[in-house]
mmCIF file of C-alpha atoms in Angstrom:
data_model
loop_
_atom_site.group_PDB
_atom_site.id
_atom_site.type_symbol
_atom_site.label_atom_id
_atom_site.label_comp_id
_atom_site.label_asym_id
_atom_site.label_seq_id
_atom_site.Cartn_x
_atom_site.Cartn_y
_atom_site.Cartn_z
ATOM 1 C CA UNK A 98 -14.249 14.685 72.855
ATOM 2 C CA UNK A 99 -17.088 13.553 70.613
ATOM 3 C CA UNK A 100 -17.942 15.852 67.756
ATOM 4 C CA UNK A 101 -21.686 16.331 67.258
ATOM 5 C CA UNK A 102 -22.939 16.905 63.720
ATOM 6 C CA UNK A 103 -26.301 18.436 62.997
ATOM 7 C CA UNK A 104 -28.894 16.076 61.592
ATOM 8 C CA UNK A 105 -28.798 17.298 57.941
ATOM 9 C CA UNK A 106 -25.028 16.746 57.820
ATOM 10 C CA UNK A 107 -25.361 13.174 59.086
ATOM 11 C CA UNK A 108 -27.995 12.457 56.482
ATOM 12 C CA UNK A 109 -25.751 13.775 53.710
ATOM 13 C CA UNK A 110 -22.715 11.754 54.900
ATOM 14 C CA UNK A 111 -24.793 8.585 55.162
ATOM 15 C CA UNK A 112 -26.305 9.028 51.711
ATOM 16 C CA UNK A 113 -22.869 9.774 50.200
ATOM 17 C CA UNK A 114 -21.278 6.667 51.722
ATOM 18 C CA UNK A 115 -24.180 4.473 50.657
ATOM 19 C CA UNK A 116 -23.990 5.874 47.140
ATOM 20 C CA UNK A 117 -20.245 5.110 46.936
ATOM 21 C CA UNK A 118 -20.689 1.549 48.167
ATOM 22 C CA UNK A 119 -23.648 0.897 45.896
ATOM 23 C CA UNK A 120 -21.734 2.232 42.843
ATOM 24 C CA UNK A 121 -18.728 0.068 43.672
ATOM 25 C CA UNK A 122 -20.893 -3.003 44.079
ATOM 26 C CA UNK A 123 -22.641 -2.313 40.779
ATOM 27 C CA UNK A 124 -19.280 -2.025 38.994
ATOM 28 C CA UNK A 125 -18.082 -5.295 40.496
ATOM 29 C CA UNK A 126 -21.288 -6.993 39.501
ATOM 30 C CA UNK A 127 -20.478 -6.479 35.787
ATOM 31 C CA UNK A 128 -16.773 -7.333 36.006
ATOM 32 C CA UNK A 129 -15.920 -10.647 34.332
ATOM 33 C CA UNK A 130 -12.471 -12.108 33.725
ATOM 34 C CA UNK A 131 -11.987 -15.182 31.564
ATOM 35 C CA UNK A 132 -8.878 -16.968 32.884
ATOM 36 C CA UNK A 133 -8.675 -19.115 29.738
ATOM 37 C CA UNK A 134 -8.581 -16.181 27.308
ATOM 38 C CA UNK A 135 -5.198 -15.384 25.691
ATOM 39 C CA UNK A 136 -3.470 -12.230 26.849
ATOM 40 C CA UNK A 137 -1.922 -9.930 24.242
ATOM 41 C CA UNK A 138 0.990 -7.831 25.429
ATOM 42 C CA UNK A 139 2.236 -4.947 23.309
ATOM 43 C CA UNK A 140 5.613 -3.263 23.458
ATOM 44 C CA UNK A 141 6.623 0.044 21.932
ATOM 45 C CA UNK A 142 10.317 0.595 21.302
ATOM 46 C CA UNK A 143 11.508 3.978 20.090
ATOM 47 C CA UNK A 144 15.105 3.996 18.913
ATOM 48 C CA UNK A 145 17.037 7.143 17.958
ATOM 49 C CA UNK A 146 17.968 7.200 14.274
ATOM 50 C CA UNK A 147 21.537 8.171 15.186
ATOM 51 C CA UNK A 148 21.932 4.797 16.917
ATOM 52 C CA UNK A 149 20.047 2.724 14.359
ATOM 53 C CA UNK A 150 21.652 3.826 11.094
ATOM 54 C CA UNK A 151 25.231 2.777 11.979
ATOM 55 C CA UNK A 152 23.862 -0.671 12.836
ATOM 56 C CA UNK A 153 22.364 -0.949 9.348
ATOM 57 C CA UNK A 154 25.677 -0.143 7.662
ATOM 58 C CA UNK A 155 28.428 -2.607 6.912
ATOM 59 C CA UNK A 156 30.681 -3.541 9.820
ATOM 60 C CA UNK A 157 33.862 -1.495 9.967
ATOM 61 C CA UNK A 158 36.129 -4.498 9.608
ATOM 62 C CA UNK A 159 34.281 -5.837 6.574
ATOM 63 C CA UNK A 160 33.081 -2.597 5.004
ATOM 64 C CA UNK A 161 33.651 -2.036 1.336
ATOM 65 C CA UNK A 162 36.076 0.827 0.759
ATOM 66 C CA UNK A 163 33.918 2.810 -1.628
ATOM 67 C CA UNK A 164 36.279 5.767 -1.594
ATOM 68 C CA UNK A 165 38.994 3.667 -3.209
ATOM 69 C CA UNK A 166 36.879 2.994 -6.304
ATOM 70 C CA UNK A 167 35.462 6.487 -6.801
ATOM 71 C CA UNK A 168 37.194 9.109 -8.856
ATOM 72 C CA UNK A 169 38.649 11.961 -6.840
ATOM 73 C CA UNK A 170 36.778 14.539 -8.929
ATOM 74 C CA UNK A 171 33.404 13.065 -7.907
ATOM 75 C CA UNK A 172 30.986 15.648 -6.504
ATOM 76 C CA UNK A 173 30.253 15.985 -2.801
ATOM 77 C CA UNK A 174 27.163 17.598 -1.225
ATOM 78 C CA UNK A 175 29.094 20.633 0.019
ATOM 79 C CA UNK A 176 29.907 21.677 -3.556
ATOM 80 C CA UNK A 177 26.227 22.133 -4.497
ATOM 81 C CA UNK A 178 23.563 24.705 -3.710
ATOM 82 C CA UNK A 179 21.500 24.078 -0.553
ATOM 83 C CA UNK A 180 17.923 25.364 -0.640
ATOM 84 C CA UNK A 181 17.496 27.455 2.541
ATOM 85 C CA UNK A 182 13.983 26.075 3.131
ATOM 86 C CA UNK A 183 15.315 22.501 3.078
ATOM 87 C CA UNK A 184 18.631 23.007 4.835
ATOM 88 C CA UNK A 185 17.549 21.067 7.940
ATOM 89 C CA UNK A 186 16.500 18.032 5.884
ATOM 90 C CA UNK A 187 19.708 18.157 3.852
ATOM 91 C CA UNK A 188 21.811 18.293 7.005
ATOM 92 C CA UNK A 189 20.033 15.194 8.316
ATOM 93 C CA UNK A 190 20.635 13.336 5.054
ATOM 94 C CA UNK A 191 24.322 14.251 4.995
ATOM 95 C CA UNK A 192 24.649 12.926 8.569
ATOM 96 C CA UNK A 193 22.857 9.699 7.618
ATOM 97 C CA UNK A 194 25.172 9.241 4.629
ATOM 98 C CA UNK A 195 28.186 9.891 6.848
ATOM 99 C CA UNK A 196 27.059 7.082 9.174
ATOM 100 C CA UNK A 197 27.042 4.800 6.125
ATOM 101 C CA UNK A 198 30.406 6.206 4.952
ATOM 102 C CA UNK A 199 28.894 7.515 1.706
ATOM 103 C CA UNK A 200 30.519 10.886 1.110
ATOM 104 C CA UNK A 201 30.245 11.154 -2.679
ATOM 105 C CA UNK A 202 27.122 12.300 -4.447
ATOM 106 C CA UNK A 203 27.018 9.528 -7.050
ATOM 107 C CA UNK A 204 26.634 6.772 -4.452
ATOM 108 C CA UNK A 205 24.232 8.856 -2.416
ATOM 109 C CA UNK A 206 22.002 9.279 -5.449
ATOM 110 C CA UNK A 207 22.172 5.605 -6.332
ATOM 111 C CA UNK A 208 21.283 4.619 -2.771
ATOM 112 C CA UNK A 209 18.278 6.964 -2.729
ATOM 113 C CA UNK A 210 17.188 5.620 -6.111
ATOM 114 C CA UNK A 211 17.332 1.996 -4.954
ATOM 115 C CA UNK A 212 15.609 2.759 -1.643
ATOM 116 C CA UNK A 213 12.766 4.402 -3.569
ATOM 117 C CA UNK A 214 12.597 1.519 -6.056
ATOM 118 C CA UNK A 215 12.166 -1.144 -3.351
ATOM 119 C CA UNK A 216 11.215 0.523 -0.054
ATOM 120 C CA UNK A 217 9.862 -2.713 1.438
ATOM 121 C CA UNK A 218 13.172 -4.496 0.851
ATOM 122 C CA UNK A 219 15.139 -1.788 2.649
ATOM 123 C CA UNK A 220 12.671 -0.892 5.390
ATOM 124 C CA UNK A 221 13.109 0.940 7.759
ATOM 125 C CA UNK A 222 16.135 2.690 6.195
ATOM 126 C CA UNK A 223 14.079 3.597 3.129
ATOM 127 C CA UNK A 224 11.503 5.437 5.235
ATOM 128 C CA UNK A 225 14.216 7.297 7.159
ATOM 129 C CA UNK A 226 15.803 8.685 3.978
ATOM 130 C CA UNK A 227 12.733 9.217 1.830
ATOM 131 C CA UNK A 228 10.742 11.130 4.443
ATOM 132 C CA UNK A 229 13.402 13.871 4.348
ATOM 133 C CA UNK A 230 12.832 14.307 0.593
ATOM 134 C CA UNK A 231 9.200 15.351 0.789
ATOM 135 C CA UNK A 232 8.594 18.756 -0.761
ATOM 136 C CA UNK A 233 6.829 20.398 2.176
ATOM 137 C CA UNK A 234 8.382 23.852 2.324
ATOM 138 C CA UNK A 235 7.790 25.374 -1.059
ATOM 139 C CA UNK A 236 9.430 24.989 -4.456
ATOM 140 C CA UNK A 237 12.889 23.520 -4.904
ATOM 141 C CA UNK A 238 15.458 25.035 -7.246
ATOM 142 C CA UNK A 239 15.382 22.842 -10.343
ATOM 143 C CA UNK A 240 19.029 22.654 -11.248
ATOM 144 C CA UNK A 241 21.745 19.979 -11.401
ATOM 145 C CA UNK A 242 23.690 22.287 -9.091
ATOM 146 C CA UNK A 243 21.012 22.113 -6.353
ATOM 147 C CA UNK A 244 21.484 19.311 -3.825
ATOM 148 C CA UNK A 245 17.817 18.870 -2.880
ATOM 149 C CA UNK A 246 16.821 18.688 -6.541
ATOM 150 C CA UNK A 247 19.479 16.054 -7.248
ATOM 151 C CA UNK A 248 18.235 13.905 -4.370
ATOM 152 C CA UNK A 249 14.609 14.328 -5.461
ATOM 153 C CA UNK A 250 15.449 13.364 -9.051
ATOM 154 C CA UNK A 251 17.148 10.213 -7.752
ATOM 155 C CA UNK A 252 14.079 9.383 -5.660
ATOM 156 C CA UNK A 253 11.757 9.925 -8.641
ATOM 157 C CA UNK A 254 13.986 7.699 -10.781
ATOM 158 C CA UNK A 255 13.587 4.928 -8.232
ATOM 159 C CA UNK A 256 9.824 5.347 -7.987
ATOM 160 C CA UNK A 257 9.378 5.101 -11.754
ATOM 161 C CA UNK A 258 11.998 2.467 -12.647
ATOM 162 C CA UNK A 259 13.082 -0.993 -11.510
ATOM 163 C CA UNK A 260 15.987 -1.156 -9.101
ATOM 164 C CA UNK A 261 18.356 -2.361 -11.853
ATOM 165 C CA UNK A 262 17.923 0.956 -13.665
ATOM 166 C CA UNK A 263 19.488 2.849 -10.748
ATOM 167 C CA UNK A 264 22.899 1.344 -11.512
ATOM 168 C CA UNK A 265 22.619 2.492 -15.127
ATOM 169 C CA UNK A 266 21.425 5.961 -14.124
ATOM 170 C CA UNK A 267 24.307 6.442 -11.675
ATOM 171 C CA UNK A 268 27.260 4.581 -13.223
ATOM 172 C CA UNK A 269 29.822 6.522 -11.186
ATOM 173 C CA UNK A 270 28.852 4.370 -8.197
ATOM 174 C CA UNK A 271 29.413 0.648 -8.843
ATOM 175 C CA UNK A 272 28.134 -0.346 -5.391
ATOM 176 C CA UNK A 273 24.442 -1.331 -4.975
ATOM 177 C CA UNK A 274 22.429 -0.697 -1.842
ATOM 178 C CA UNK A 275 22.572 -4.355 -0.818
ATOM 179 C CA UNK A 276 26.354 -4.058 -0.491
ATOM 180 C CA UNK A 277 26.220 -0.699 1.258
ATOM 181 C CA UNK A 278 23.672 -1.805 3.847
ATOM 182 C CA UNK A 279 23.877 -4.698 6.266
ATOM 183 C CA UNK A 280 21.009 -6.769 4.881
ATOM 184 C CA UNK A 281 21.013 -9.468 7.627
ATOM 185 C CA UNK A 282 20.523 -6.747 10.256
ATOM 186 C CA UNK A 283 17.728 -5.209 8.180
ATOM 187 C CA UNK A 284 16.014 -8.609 7.898
ATOM 188 C CA UNK A 285 16.209 -9.084 11.678
ATOM 189 C CA UNK A 286 14.738 -5.612 12.186
ATOM 190 C CA UNK A 287 11.901 -6.363 9.771
ATOM 191 C CA UNK A 288 11.114 -9.604 11.631
ATOM 192 C CA UNK A 289 11.050 -7.821 14.992
ATOM 193 C CA UNK A 290 8.949 -5.005 13.548
ATOM 194 C CA UNK A 291 6.389 -7.573 12.373
ATOM 195 C CA UNK A 292 6.085 -8.857 15.942
ATOM 196 C CA UNK A 293 6.439 -5.676 17.963
ATOM 197 C CA UNK A 294 5.747 -1.985 17.485
ATOM 198 C CA UNK A 295 9.240 -0.629 16.805
ATOM 199 C CA UNK A 296 9.775 2.908 15.584
ATOM 200 C CA UNK A 297 12.769 5.032 14.691
ATOM 201 C CA UNK A 298 12.616 8.512 16.199
#
């Protein structure tokens, strides 16, 4: 059965359809594609830090046994005071150090110092560690017995001194960052990061 529309409705439908077709044709009229122009494709890769950090450490079979050359009385993070406002950041740092098998404070401080001294050399590991040492949640207890303060002092030492000074400032750790970290993997990451947008989450 044919449906009969009143005249005003037909006029509105006709005008609406004509308007749609005319708009579409106008849009097509200004569309131009150059087939000879280069096409730039971008990729974004987000990788969890928990997966990335172990890859930047020395391989298990070839890793340097740091524990065998550190005195047993060396301090560990759990023996120091943890600022309540920075407990989350400190927990992250302790986990990162555990992935790198750095359990003693002397080598942790030396690593932070060297990362701060040459962040470009150790990117992206430097950014991962140093971003947790920003003083964003109020004052930090200024004491050699406070873990956050010790880490921040090591970072400041790196910012203000050449990387060679970190070994002199933290003589209890005879292992430099370039022997703790897997530098060939870091170089590959830096090359890929220069070509693609790669971020650590």
